[in-house]
Amino acid sequence: MAKKKVETTKSIEETLWQSCDKLRGSVDPSEYKHVVLGLIFLKFASDKFEERKAELIAEGKEKYVEMKDFYNMKNVFFLEEISRWTYISKNAKQNDLALKIDTALHTIEKNNPALKGALPDNYFSRLGLDRTKLASLVDKINEINTLEDEEQDIIGRVYEYFLRKFAIKEGKGKGEFYTPKTIVNLMAELIEPYKGIIYDPACGSGGMFVQSIKFIESHQGSKKEVSIYGQESSPTTYKLAKMNLAIRGISANLGEKHADTFSNDQHKDLKADFIMANPPFNQKDWRGENELIDDPRWKGYDVPPKSNANYGWILNMVSKLSENGVAGFILANGALSGGSEEYKIRKKLIENNLIEAVVIIPRDTFYTTDISVTLWIINRNKKERTATINDQAKNYRNREKEVLFMDLRRWGSEYEKKFVQLTEEDISKVAVHYHNWQQKDWETTYKNIPEFCQSVDFDTLKENDFSLVPSKYIEFVDADSSIDFDTEMKRIQTDFKELLKEEKQSQDQLINAFKTLGYEL
């Protein structure tokens, strides 16, 4: 499918970004994002506070306007005068503006337990931002009317847009706090997290949770029917997640603090109905040589190799799934084949009928890597059954011995000149084929399509030594297109290294020959 270029008009998010980005100066994006997003949160919290205060006055309850409980009962954060946007804006020209902002954020967090560990800590004073530029930034953010149109979620859109732009700015090797929205949307459409417990073991800035709630609301569900659990190891990203969720009014348990999921699991006894994750790709040295050997998360499987955490993440998620739980997660393509310890785990996962689908995502979808990556779906219950989803009965057939493969490498639309995103039409087409394949009447609603999708039985997987590389199974009209490019590139690189090694050996032999003849080289 050819890539299309999408023409867009300038939005409020884009206009605000261009204004704010000009003010950044010499501050690194990884630091600056906490400044901007902290101010956006402060503006939002203040607007909600002032709205609630006006309600109390209108109800004749003016004597209660400074009482915390009358705000908390409406899920509004209570703000002391020094934490209100009107105070910050009024003092924007003062030399101690940075200190006033730090104090405002600290006071909000102190007065609202739900925000514990959420807000930037002493960022403004520590960074030494130019006072004039900081004042200009305050003026720009002052232009956002966060309550103008709640249906359009202005503040949520701005926050989301800034997260994405900061992820792009930070570039390869950084920006791991953000998963592209279209990938999260695809994941949600496939695993359908309507109600129950949703978990993300590497939650970044909380994008999986935000899009899950949007999915539920777009299908006339209620966010009150889900409970959210997550974990994040980076202290600054942990703050981003808590702010992101607070802005949307989403309650979540992200653990007592930021912590590594492997060494300090914050949700040891959790059983989730849905897992959505984009853990770090090919994480090295994630455990010590003799650490986590007897971890209960690997029970029934080999211990994942310490050289690569991919299968550690997989088994962590498998261990957290409830009896009917479904997981959707992103991994680098290398996890699809190879590796001695990984092979044994992958084989066992297939034999245990856990792997339901493998979807190759287009290249250049992620801001931190240009390689093609894979969306895995793991399902604890692939048996024949009837389930009610969004008040509609779905009749699932027995898929225990099958895996659905999809290849989307040629799909998507270009944006930001060098990235690719799946369109709504792309996501809808993938979801329809996937759900049709799951149903009892699948033989009338689903069919294998060359260069797109193929349903594969256990015997065929076994014949291919339990490889999960889609190009081994999907039919291609052009035989050359069946090449798995990532695997082929690795082979070419290996061959090239061997050629260099042979060339070096030849040079050494020639030098030794000349030395034998008495020449000094």
Short mmCIF file of C-alpha atoms in Angstrom, two decimals:
data_model
loop_
_atom_site.label_atom_id
_atom_site.label_comp_id
_atom_site.label_asym_id
_atom_site.label_seq_id
_atom_site.Cartn_x
_atom_site.Cartn_y
_atom_site.Cartn_z
CA MET A 1 0.00 0.00 0.00
CA ALA A 2 1.54 3.29 -1.13
CA LYS A 3 2.19 5.94 1.48
CA LYS A 4 0.05 9.07 1.25
CA LYS A 5 0.98 12.58 2.31
CA VAL A 6 -1.58 14.17 4.62
CA GLU A 7 -2.20 17.91 4.30
CA THR A 8 -3.14 19.58 7.59
CA THR A 9 -4.07 23.08 8.71
CA LYS A 10 -2.25 24.74 11.59
CA SER A 11 -3.89 23.87 14.91
CA ILE A 12 -3.86 25.61 18.28
CA GLU A 13 -1.34 22.98 19.45
CA GLU A 14 1.01 23.66 16.53
CA THR A 15 0.73 27.44 16.90
CA LEU A 16 1.49 27.25 20.62
CA TRP A 17 4.39 24.84 20.04
CA GLN A 18 6.03 27.15 17.49
CA SER A 19 5.72 30.08 19.88
CA CYS A 20 7.08 28.19 22.87
CA ASP A 21 9.88 26.45 20.98
CA LYS A 22 11.31 29.79 19.91
CA LEU A 23 11.77 30.64 23.58
CA ARG A 24 13.69 27.49 24.44
CA GLY A 25 17.17 28.87 23.83
CA SER A 26 20.01 26.71 25.12
CA VAL A 27 17.94 24.45 27.39
CA ASP A 28 18.02 20.80 26.37
CA PRO A 29 14.63 19.43 25.20
CA SER A 30 14.78 16.71 27.84
CA GLU A 31 14.77 19.45 30.49
CA TYR A 32 12.68 22.07 28.70
CA LYS A 33 9.71 19.72 28.30
CA HIS A 34 9.25 19.64 32.07
CA VAL A 35 9.23 23.44 32.15
CA VAL A 36 6.58 23.78 29.44
CA LEU A 37 4.43 20.84 30.52
CA GLY A 38 4.64 21.93 34.15
CA LEU A 39 3.33 25.37 33.19
CA ILE A 40 0.57 23.86 31.03
CA PHE A 41 -0.50 21.73 34.01
CA LEU A 42 -0.42 24.77 36.31
CA LYS A 43 -2.64 26.72 33.89
CA PHE A 44 -5.10 23.82 33.63
CA ALA A 45 -5.27 23.25 37.40
CA SER A 46 -5.84 26.97 37.97
CA ASP A 47 -8.61 27.19 35.39
CA LYS A 48 -10.41 24.22 36.96
CA PHE A 49 -9.98 25.76 40.42
CA GLU A 50 -11.40 29.13 39.32
CA GLU A 51 -14.33 27.39 37.61
CA ARG A 52 -15.19 25.49 40.81
CA LYS A 53 -14.74 28.64 42.90
CA ALA A 54 -17.24 30.46 40.66
CA GLU A 55 -19.70 27.57 41.10
CA LEU A 56 -19.48 27.82 44.89
CA ILE A 57 -20.08 31.58 44.79
CA ALA A 58 -23.05 31.12 42.45
CA GLU A 59 -24.49 28.57 44.90
CA GLY A 60 -24.21 31.05 47.76
CA LYS A 61 -21.32 29.15 49.36
CA GLU A 62 -18.77 31.95 49.25
CA LYS A 63 -17.55 31.15 52.77
CA TYR A 64 -16.35 27.75 51.51
CA VAL A 65 -14.21 28.98 48.60
CA GLU A 66 -10.97 28.47 50.54
CA MET A 67 -11.89 25.03 51.91
CA LYS A 68 -10.07 22.13 50.27
CA ASP A 69 -12.86 19.55 50.67
CA PHE A 70 -15.27 21.52 48.49
CA TYR A 71 -12.83 21.18 45.58
CA ASN A 72 -11.73 17.59 46.17
CA MET A 73 -15.37 16.41 46.19
CA LYS A 74 -15.54 17.48 42.53
CA ASN A 75 -12.10 16.04 41.66
CA VAL A 76 -10.65 19.53 41.43
CA PHE A 77 -7.20 20.29 42.87
CA PHE A 78 -7.22 22.89 45.65
CA LEU A 79 -4.82 25.77 45.04
CA GLU A 80 -3.56 28.29 47.55
CA GLU A 81 -3.30 31.85 46.26
CA ILE A 82 0.45 31.54 45.54
CA SER A 83 -0.26 28.51 43.31
CA ARG A 84 -2.90 30.14 41.14
CA TRP A 85 -2.18 31.16 37.56
CA THR A 86 -3.46 34.68 38.21
CA TYR A 87 -0.70 35.11 40.81
CA ILE A 88 2.01 33.72 38.50
CA SER A 89 0.82 35.79 35.54
CA LYS A 90 0.63 38.97 37.64
CA ASN A 91 4.23 38.42 38.83
CA ALA A 92 5.64 37.33 35.47
CA LYS A 93 7.89 40.41 35.28
CA GLN A 94 9.44 39.84 38.70
CA ASN A 95 13.07 38.66 38.92
CA ASP A 96 12.11 35.74 41.17
CA LEU A 97 9.52 34.36 38.69
CA ALA A 98 11.28 30.96 38.52
CA LEU A 99 11.18 30.63 42.31
CA LYS A 100 7.49 31.59 42.38
CA ILE A 101 6.66 28.87 39.81
CA ASP A 102 8.64 26.24 41.73
CA THR A 103 6.86 27.27 44.94
CA ALA A 104 3.46 27.12 43.23
CA LEU A 105 4.01 23.58 41.94
CA HIS A 106 5.44 22.39 45.25
CA THR A 107 2.46 23.81 47.15
CA ILE A 108 -0.07 22.17 44.80
CA GLU A 109 1.60 18.79 45.26
CA LYS A 110 1.74 19.23 49.05
CA ASN A 111 -1.99 20.06 49.27
CA ASN A 112 -3.18 17.30 46.92
CA PRO A 113 -2.04 13.75 47.84
CA ALA A 114 -3.12 12.41 44.42
CA LEU A 115 -0.29 14.48 42.90
CA LYS A 116 2.45 13.07 45.15
CA GLY A 117 5.62 12.76 43.07
CA ALA A 118 3.91 14.21 39.98
CA LEU A 119 5.13 17.78 39.49
CA PRO A 120 8.52 19.14 38.38
CA ASP A 121 10.78 19.56 41.39
CA ASN A 122 12.78 22.79 41.46
CA TYR A 123 13.20 22.75 37.65
CA PHE A 124 12.67 26.43 37.04
CA SER A 125 15.20 27.73 39.57
CA ARG A 126 17.76 25.00 38.82
CA LEU A 127 17.80 25.52 35.05
CA GLY A 128 18.54 29.20 35.35
CA LEU A 129 16.11 30.16 32.58
CA ASP A 130 16.33 33.71 31.33
CA ARG A 131 13.62 35.65 33.20
CA THR A 132 12.46 37.48 30.05
CA LYS A 133 12.07 34.23 28.11
CA LEU A 134 10.29 32.57 31.01
CA ALA A 135 7.89 35.54 31.27
CA SER A 136 7.20 35.29 27.53
CA LEU A 137 6.49 31.57 27.95
CA VAL A 138 4.00 32.36 30.72
CA ASP A 139 2.32 34.92 28.45
CA LYS A 140 2.02 32.38 25.63
CA ILE A 141 0.53 29.68 27.83
CA ASN A 142 -1.82 32.30 29.24
CA GLU A 143 -3.48 32.29 25.79
CA ILE A 144 -4.78 28.72 26.29
CA ASN A 145 -8.38 28.61 27.42
CA THR A 146 -8.30 25.10 28.87
CA LEU A 147 -12.07 25.09 29.56
CA GLU A 148 -13.19 26.53 26.22
CA ASP A 149 -14.45 23.26 24.78
CA GLU A 150 -14.34 20.21 27.06
CA GLU A 151 -15.57 17.98 24.22
CA GLN A 152 -12.46 18.89 22.22
CA ASP A 153 -10.16 18.28 25.23
CA ILE A 154 -8.03 21.34 24.43
CA ILE A 155 -5.57 20.90 27.32
CA GLY A 156 -5.24 17.16 26.68
CA ARG A 157 -4.57 17.79 23.01
CA VAL A 158 -1.92 20.41 23.79
CA TYR A 159 -0.20 18.14 26.31
CA GLU A 160 -0.27 15.19 23.89
CA TYR A 161 1.05 17.32 21.03
CA PHE A 162 3.92 18.67 23.15
CA LEU A 163 4.86 15.16 24.32
CA ARG A 164 5.08 14.00 20.72
CA LYS A 165 7.09 17.01 19.57
CA PHE A 166 9.52 16.68 22.47
CA ALA A 167 9.98 12.97 21.66
CA ILE A 168 10.88 13.93 18.07
CA LYS A 169 13.22 16.69 19.27
CA GLU A 170 15.11 14.37 21.59
CA GLY A 171 15.63 11.91 18.76
CA LYS A 172 17.22 8.50 18.57
CA GLY A 173 18.35 6.99 21.85
CA LYS A 174 16.10 9.32 23.82
CA GLY A 175 12.40 10.14 23.84
CA GLU A 176 11.40 6.74 25.20
CA PHE A 177 8.66 8.37 27.24
CA TYR A 178 6.25 8.46 24.29
CA THR A 179 4.58 5.87 22.02
CA PRO A 180 3.05 7.25 18.79
CA LYS A 181 -0.68 7.65 19.25
CA THR A 182 -1.67 5.70 16.13
CA ILE A 183 0.20 2.63 17.41
CA VAL A 184 -1.60 2.85 20.75
CA ASN A 185 -4.92 3.27 18.91
CA LEU A 186 -4.21 0.15 16.85
CA MET A 187 -3.38 -1.79 20.00
CA ALA A 188 -6.61 -0.64 21.69
CA GLU A 189 -8.75 -1.52 18.68
CA LEU A 190 -7.30 -5.05 18.64
CA ILE A 191 -7.42 -5.98 22.32
CA GLU A 192 -10.56 -3.90 23.13
CA PRO A 193 -9.95 -2.80 26.76
CA TYR A 194 -13.60 -2.02 27.60
CA LYS A 195 -13.67 -2.87 31.31
CA GLY A 196 -11.48 -4.41 34.00
CA ILE A 197 -7.85 -3.89 34.99
CA ILE A 198 -5.44 -2.30 32.49
CA TYR A 199 -1.69 -2.59 33.17
CA ASP A 200 1.45 -1.17 31.58
CA PRO A 201 4.80 -2.33 33.06
CA ALA A 202 6.77 0.43 31.28
CA CYS A 203 4.18 3.18 31.14
CA GLY A 204 6.32 6.13 30.03
CA SER A 205 4.18 9.27 30.07
CA GLY A 206 0.94 7.27 30.31
CA GLY A 207 -0.11 7.36 26.67
CA MET A 208 -1.45 3.79 26.74
CA PHE A 209 -3.85 4.73 29.52
CA VAL A 210 -5.00 7.96 27.87
CA GLN A 211 -5.80 6.24 24.58
CA SER A 212 -7.48 3.33 26.39
CA ILE A 213 -9.88 5.75 28.06
CA LYS A 214 -10.51 7.51 24.74
CA PHE A 215 -11.22 4.12 23.14
CA ILE A 216 -13.72 3.29 25.88
CA GLU A 217 -15.49 6.65 25.61
CA SER A 218 -15.60 6.53 21.79
CA HIS A 219 -17.42 3.19 22.08
CA GLN A 220 -19.94 4.59 24.58
CA GLY A 221 -18.31 2.85 27.52
CA SER A 222 -17.46 4.29 30.94
CA LYS A 223 -13.99 4.93 32.36
CA LYS A 224 -15.46 4.11 35.76
CA GLU A 225 -15.41 0.44 34.71
CA VAL A 226 -11.63 0.27 34.39
CA SER A 227 -8.81 0.33 36.93
CA ILE A 228 -5.37 1.44 35.80
CA TYR A 229 -2.04 0.15 37.06
CA GLY A 230 1.40 1.04 35.76
CA GLN A 231 5.07 1.36 36.54
CA GLU A 232 7.89 3.58 35.26
CA SER A 233 11.60 3.52 36.15
CA SER A 234 12.56 7.07 35.13
CA PRO A 235 11.79 9.64 37.87
CA THR A 236 11.16 12.47 35.40
CA THR A 237 9.00 10.34 33.10
CA TYR A 238 7.07 9.11 36.14
CA LYS A 239 6.18 12.76 36.79
CA LEU A 240 5.08 13.24 33.17
CA ALA A 241 2.74 10.26 33.46
CA LYS A 242 1.13 11.47 36.69
CA MET A 243 0.62 14.95 35.22
CA ASN A 244 -0.74 13.54 31.96
CA LEU A 245 -3.31 11.42 33.79
CA ALA A 246 -4.22 14.21 36.23
CA ILE A 247 -4.97 16.55 33.33
CA ARG A 248 -7.43 13.98 31.93
CA GLY A 249 -9.00 13.22 35.31
CA ILE A 250 -7.80 9.62 35.12
CA SER A 251 -7.15 7.80 38.41
CA ALA A 252 -4.22 5.37 38.32
CA ASN A 253 -1.95 3.38 40.58
CA LEU A 254 1.60 3.90 39.29
CA GLY A 255 3.19 2.47 42.41
CA GLU A 256 4.54 4.29 45.43
CA LYS A 257 7.44 5.66 43.41
CA HIS A 258 9.35 5.31 40.16
CA ALA A 259 10.98 1.87 40.10
CA ASP A 260 12.45 -0.77 37.80
CA THR A 261 9.80 -3.37 36.95
CA PHE A 262 12.22 -6.29 37.12
CA SER A 263 14.12 -5.49 40.31
CA ASN A 264 11.31 -3.73 42.21
CA ASP A 265 7.93 -4.89 40.93
CA GLN A 266 5.32 -2.49 42.33
CA HIS A 267 2.38 -4.78 41.47
CA LYS A 268 3.56 -8.28 42.36
CA ASP A 269 0.12 -9.84 42.86
CA LEU A 270 -1.66 -8.03 40.04
CA LYS A 271 -3.79 -9.97 37.55
CA ALA A 272 -4.75 -7.72 34.64
CA ASP A 273 -7.51 -8.13 32.10
CA PHE A 274 -5.59 -6.04 29.57
CA ILE A 275 -1.93 -5.20 29.17
CA MET A 276 -0.67 -2.52 26.79
CA ALA A 277 3.05 -1.83 26.64
CA ASN A 278 5.98 -0.50 24.67
CA PRO A 279 8.96 -1.59 26.79
CA PRO A 280 12.56 -0.55 25.95
CA PHE A 281 13.86 -2.40 22.88
CA ASN A 282 16.71 -4.92 23.29
CA GLN A 283 17.59 -3.76 26.80
CA LYS A 284 21.04 -5.09 27.80
CA ASP A 285 22.28 -6.07 31.27
CA TRP A 286 18.79 -5.75 32.73
CA ARG A 287 19.70 -8.22 35.47
CA GLY A 288 22.92 -9.40 37.07
CA GLU A 289 24.54 -12.70 36.18
CA ASN A 290 22.97 -14.50 39.14
CA GLU A 291 20.00 -12.20 39.77
CA LEU A 292 16.30 -12.98 39.20
CA ILE A 293 17.15 -16.61 38.40
CA ASP A 294 14.30 -18.00 40.51
CA ASP A 295 11.85 -15.18 39.86
CA PRO A 296 8.25 -16.53 39.88
CA ARG A 297 7.50 -14.60 36.68
CA TRP A 298 9.55 -17.14 34.70
CA LYS A 299 7.84 -20.18 36.26
CA GLY A 300 7.42 -22.89 33.64
CA TYR A 301 9.88 -21.21 31.25
CA ASP A 302 13.63 -20.81 30.84
CA VAL A 303 15.23 -17.76 32.49
CA PRO A 304 15.41 -14.88 29.95
CA PRO A 305 19.01 -14.05 28.94
CA LYS A 306 20.59 -11.08 30.70
CA SER A 307 21.94 -9.86 27.34
CA ASN A 308 18.45 -8.88 26.17
CA ALA A 309 15.32 -8.09 28.21
CA ASN A 310 12.77 -8.70 25.44
CA TYR A 311 11.64 -12.07 26.76
CA GLY A 312 11.87 -10.83 30.33
CA TRP A 313 9.21 -8.26 29.41
CA ILE A 314 7.11 -10.91 27.67
CA LEU A 315 7.15 -13.29 30.65
CA ASN A 316 6.50 -10.45 33.08
CA MET A 317 3.34 -9.65 31.12
CA VAL A 318 2.29 -13.30 30.75
CA SER A 319 2.58 -13.69 34.54
CA LYS A 320 0.31 -10.67 35.09
CA LEU A 321 -2.55 -11.77 32.84
CA SER A 322 -5.85 -12.87 34.34
CA GLU A 323 -7.60 -16.07 33.22
CA ASN A 324 -9.09 -14.34 30.17
CA GLY A 325 -6.45 -11.61 29.92
CA VAL A 326 -5.14 -10.17 26.65
CA ALA A 327 -1.85 -8.33 26.12
CA GLY A 328 -0.73 -6.11 23.26
CA PHE A 329 2.88 -4.92 23.23
CA ILE A 330 5.64 -3.68 20.95
CA LEU A 331 9.03 -5.36 20.53
CA ALA A 332 11.97 -5.13 18.13
CA ASN A 333 11.82 -7.67 15.30
CA GLY A 334 14.78 -9.62 16.66
CA ALA A 335 12.45 -11.25 19.20
CA LEU A 336 10.63 -13.07 16.38
CA SER A 337 13.40 -15.62 15.78
CA GLY A 338 16.83 -16.79 16.91
CA GLY A 339 18.44 -16.87 20.35
CA SER A 340 18.97 -20.14 22.20
CA GLU A 341 17.25 -19.19 25.49
CA GLU A 342 14.74 -17.02 23.64
CA TYR A 343 13.98 -19.87 21.23
CA LYS A 344 13.05 -22.16 24.12
CA ILE A 345 10.74 -19.53 25.64
CA ARG A 346 9.15 -18.68 22.28
CA LYS A 347 8.55 -22.38 21.54
CA LYS A 348 6.90 -22.84 24.93
CA LEU A 349 4.70 -19.76 24.44
CA ILE A 350 3.47 -21.17 21.12
CA GLU A 351 2.97 -24.66 22.58
CA ASN A 352 0.99 -23.10 25.45
CA ASN A 353 -1.34 -21.48 22.88
CA LEU A 354 -0.65 -17.97 24.16
CA ILE A 355 0.44 -16.13 21.02
CA GLU A 356 -2.56 -14.97 19.03
CA ALA A 357 -1.25 -12.42 16.52
CA VAL A 358 1.97 -10.87 15.22
CA VAL A 359 1.76 -7.57 13.31
CA ILE A 360 4.76 -5.95 11.61
CA ILE A 361 4.56 -2.15 12.02
CA PRO A 362 5.85 0.25 9.29
CA ARG A 363 9.40 1.51 9.52
CA ASP A 364 9.99 5.07 10.76
CA THR A 365 6.92 4.90 13.00
CA PHE A 366 8.92 5.48 16.18
CA TYR A 367 11.02 8.55 16.95
CA THR A 368 13.73 6.57 18.76
CA THR A 369 14.50 3.98 16.07
CA ASP A 370 14.16 3.61 12.31
CA ILE A 371 13.89 -0.19 12.37
CA SER A 372 10.68 -2.08 11.77
CA VAL A 373 9.05 -3.25 15.01
CA THR A 374 6.35 -5.76 15.87
CA LEU A 375 3.05 -5.66 17.71
CA TRP A 376 2.41 -8.93 19.58
CA ILE A 377 -0.98 -10.05 20.87
CA ILE A 378 -0.96 -12.65 23.65
CA ASN A 379 -4.29 -14.16 24.73
CA ARG A 380 -4.85 -16.36 27.78
CA ASN A 381 -8.15 -17.65 26.40
CA LYS A 382 -8.20 -18.54 22.69
CA LYS A 383 -10.86 -21.20 23.20
CA GLU A 384 -14.40 -21.27 21.88
CA ARG A 385 -16.53 -19.00 24.04
CA THR A 386 -19.06 -16.18 24.09
CA ALA A 387 -18.10 -12.83 25.58
CA THR A 388 -20.01 -9.59 26.03
CA ILE A 389 -18.08 -6.58 24.78
CA ASN A 390 -19.71 -3.17 24.89
CA ASP A 391 -23.12 -4.85 25.42
CA GLN A 392 -22.68 -6.97 22.30
CA ALA A 393 -22.20 -10.74 22.35
CA LYS A 394 -19.17 -12.04 20.48
CA ASN A 395 -18.87 -15.71 19.62
CA TYR A 396 -15.22 -16.71 19.56
CA ARG A 397 -14.06 -19.88 17.85
CA ASN A 398 -11.24 -22.09 19.14
CA ARG A 399 -7.96 -20.58 17.90
CA GLU A 400 -5.63 -22.51 20.21
CA LYS A 401 -3.53 -23.94 17.41
CA GLU A 402 -3.40 -20.82 15.22
CA VAL A 403 -1.53 -17.52 14.97
CA LEU A 404 -2.56 -14.62 12.74
CA PHE A 405 0.26 -12.81 10.94
CA MET A 406 -0.08 -9.32 9.43
CA ASP A 407 2.46 -7.21 7.55
CA LEU A 408 1.93 -3.43 7.53
CA ARG A 409 5.40 -2.38 6.38
CA ARG A 410 4.05 -0.69 3.25
CA TRP A 411 1.18 1.03 5.03
CA GLY A 412 0.80 4.46 6.57
CA SER A 413 1.10 8.14 5.69
CA GLU A 414 4.14 10.40 5.86
CA TYR A 415 4.34 13.28 8.32
CA GLU A 416 7.06 15.50 9.81
CA LYS A 417 8.95 14.72 6.55
CA LYS A 418 10.67 11.61 7.92
CA PHE A 419 8.08 9.69 9.96
CA VAL A 420 5.16 7.40 9.11
CA GLN A 421 1.84 7.01 10.89
CA LEU A 422 -1.05 4.61 10.36
CA THR A 423 -4.28 6.30 9.27
CA GLU A 424 -7.70 5.71 10.82
CA GLU A 425 -8.58 3.69 7.71
CA ASP A 426 -5.47 1.55 8.15
CA ILE A 427 -6.29 0.85 11.80
CA SER A 428 -9.92 0.05 10.98
CA LYS A 429 -8.95 -2.41 8.23
CA VAL A 430 -6.49 -4.27 10.48
CA ALA A 431 -9.01 -4.43 13.35
CA VAL A 432 -11.82 -5.72 11.10
CA HIS A 433 -9.67 -8.53 9.69
CA TYR A 434 -8.37 -9.48 13.14
CA HIS A 435 -11.80 -9.61 14.76
CA ASN A 436 -13.34 -11.44 11.79
CA TRP A 437 -10.59 -14.06 12.10
CA GLN A 438 -11.49 -14.56 15.78
CA GLN A 439 -15.19 -15.26 15.19
CA LYS A 440 -17.09 -18.53 14.78
CA ASP A 441 -18.22 -17.58 11.26
CA TRP A 442 -14.66 -16.65 10.29
CA GLU A 443 -14.65 -18.74 7.11
CA THR A 444 -17.29 -16.42 5.63
CA THR A 445 -15.89 -13.12 6.98
CA TYR A 446 -12.11 -13.63 6.88
CA LYS A 447 -9.69 -14.68 4.15
CA ASN A 448 -5.91 -14.73 3.80
CA ILE A 449 -4.69 -11.85 1.66
CA PRO A 450 -1.29 -11.94 -0.11
CA GLU A 451 1.18 -9.36 1.24
CA PHE A 452 -1.16 -8.57 4.17
CA CYS A 453 -2.40 -11.41 6.39
CA GLN A 454 -2.19 -15.17 6.89
CA SER A 455 -3.66 -17.54 9.46
CA VAL A 456 -1.08 -20.18 10.37
CA ASP A 457 -1.62 -23.49 12.18
CA PHE A 458 0.63 -25.08 14.78
CA ASP A 459 2.10 -27.70 12.42
CA THR A 460 3.29 -24.99 10.03
CA LEU A 461 4.85 -23.05 12.90
CA LYS A 462 6.61 -26.24 14.02
CA GLU A 463 7.89 -26.90 10.48
CA ASN A 464 9.42 -23.41 10.54
CA ASP A 465 11.15 -24.11 13.87
CA PHE A 466 8.73 -21.86 15.77
CA SER A 467 9.83 -18.70 13.99
CA LEU A 468 7.37 -15.81 14.25
CA VAL A 469 8.75 -13.85 11.29
CA PRO A 470 5.61 -12.99 9.26
CA SER A 471 7.38 -13.12 5.88
CA LYS A 472 7.87 -16.87 6.39
CA TYR A 473 4.11 -17.37 6.24
CA ILE A 474 2.45 -14.50 4.36
CA GLU A 475 2.15 -15.07 0.62
CA PHE A 476 3.89 -12.46 -1.54
CA VAL A 477 3.16 -11.82 -5.21
CA ASP A 478 6.75 -10.66 -5.70
CA ALA A 479 9.05 -13.29 -4.20
CA ASP A 480 11.68 -10.68 -3.36
CA SER A 481 9.19 -8.91 -1.11
CA SER A 482 9.13 -11.89 1.20
CA ILE A 483 12.54 -10.96 2.54
CA ASP A 484 12.57 -9.90 6.16
CA PHE A 485 14.63 -6.77 5.74
CA ASP A 486 15.89 -6.52 9.32
CA THR A 487 17.10 -10.13 9.29
CA GLU A 488 18.61 -9.69 5.83
CA MET A 489 20.42 -6.53 6.91
CA LYS A 490 21.94 -8.36 9.88
CA ARG A 491 23.11 -11.12 7.50
CA ILE A 492 24.69 -8.55 5.16
CA GLN A 493 26.42 -6.83 8.08
CA THR A 494 27.77 -10.17 9.30
CA ASP A 495 29.04 -11.03 5.80
CA PHE A 496 30.67 -7.61 5.53
CA LYS A 497 32.43 -8.07 8.87
CA GLU A 498 33.72 -11.44 7.68
CA LEU A 499 35.04 -9.87 4.48
CA LEU A 500 36.85 -7.18 6.50
CA LYS A 501 38.27 -9.87 8.76
CA GLU A 502 39.53 -11.86 5.76
CA GLU A 503 41.01 -8.69 4.23
CA LYS A 504 42.81 -7.94 7.49
CA GLN A 505 44.19 -11.50 7.60
CA SER A 506 45.44 -11.16 4.00
CA GLN A 507 47.16 -7.88 4.82
CA ASP A 508 48.81 -9.42 7.90
CA GLN A 509 50.05 -12.37 5.84
CA LEU A 510 51.50 -10.02 3.19
CA ILE A 511 53.24 -7.90 5.86
CA ASN A 512 54.71 -11.01 7.49
CA ALA A 513 55.96 -12.22 4.09
CA PHE A 514 57.81 -8.93 3.48
CA LYS A 515 59.27 -9.03 6.99
CA THR A 516 60.52 -12.56 6.32
CA LEU A 517 62.36 -11.20 3.28
CA GLY A 518 64.05 -8.58 5.48
CA TYR A 519 61.94 -5.56 4.61
CA GLU A 520 61.10 -3.07 7.39
CA LEU A 521 57.45 -1.94 7.20
#
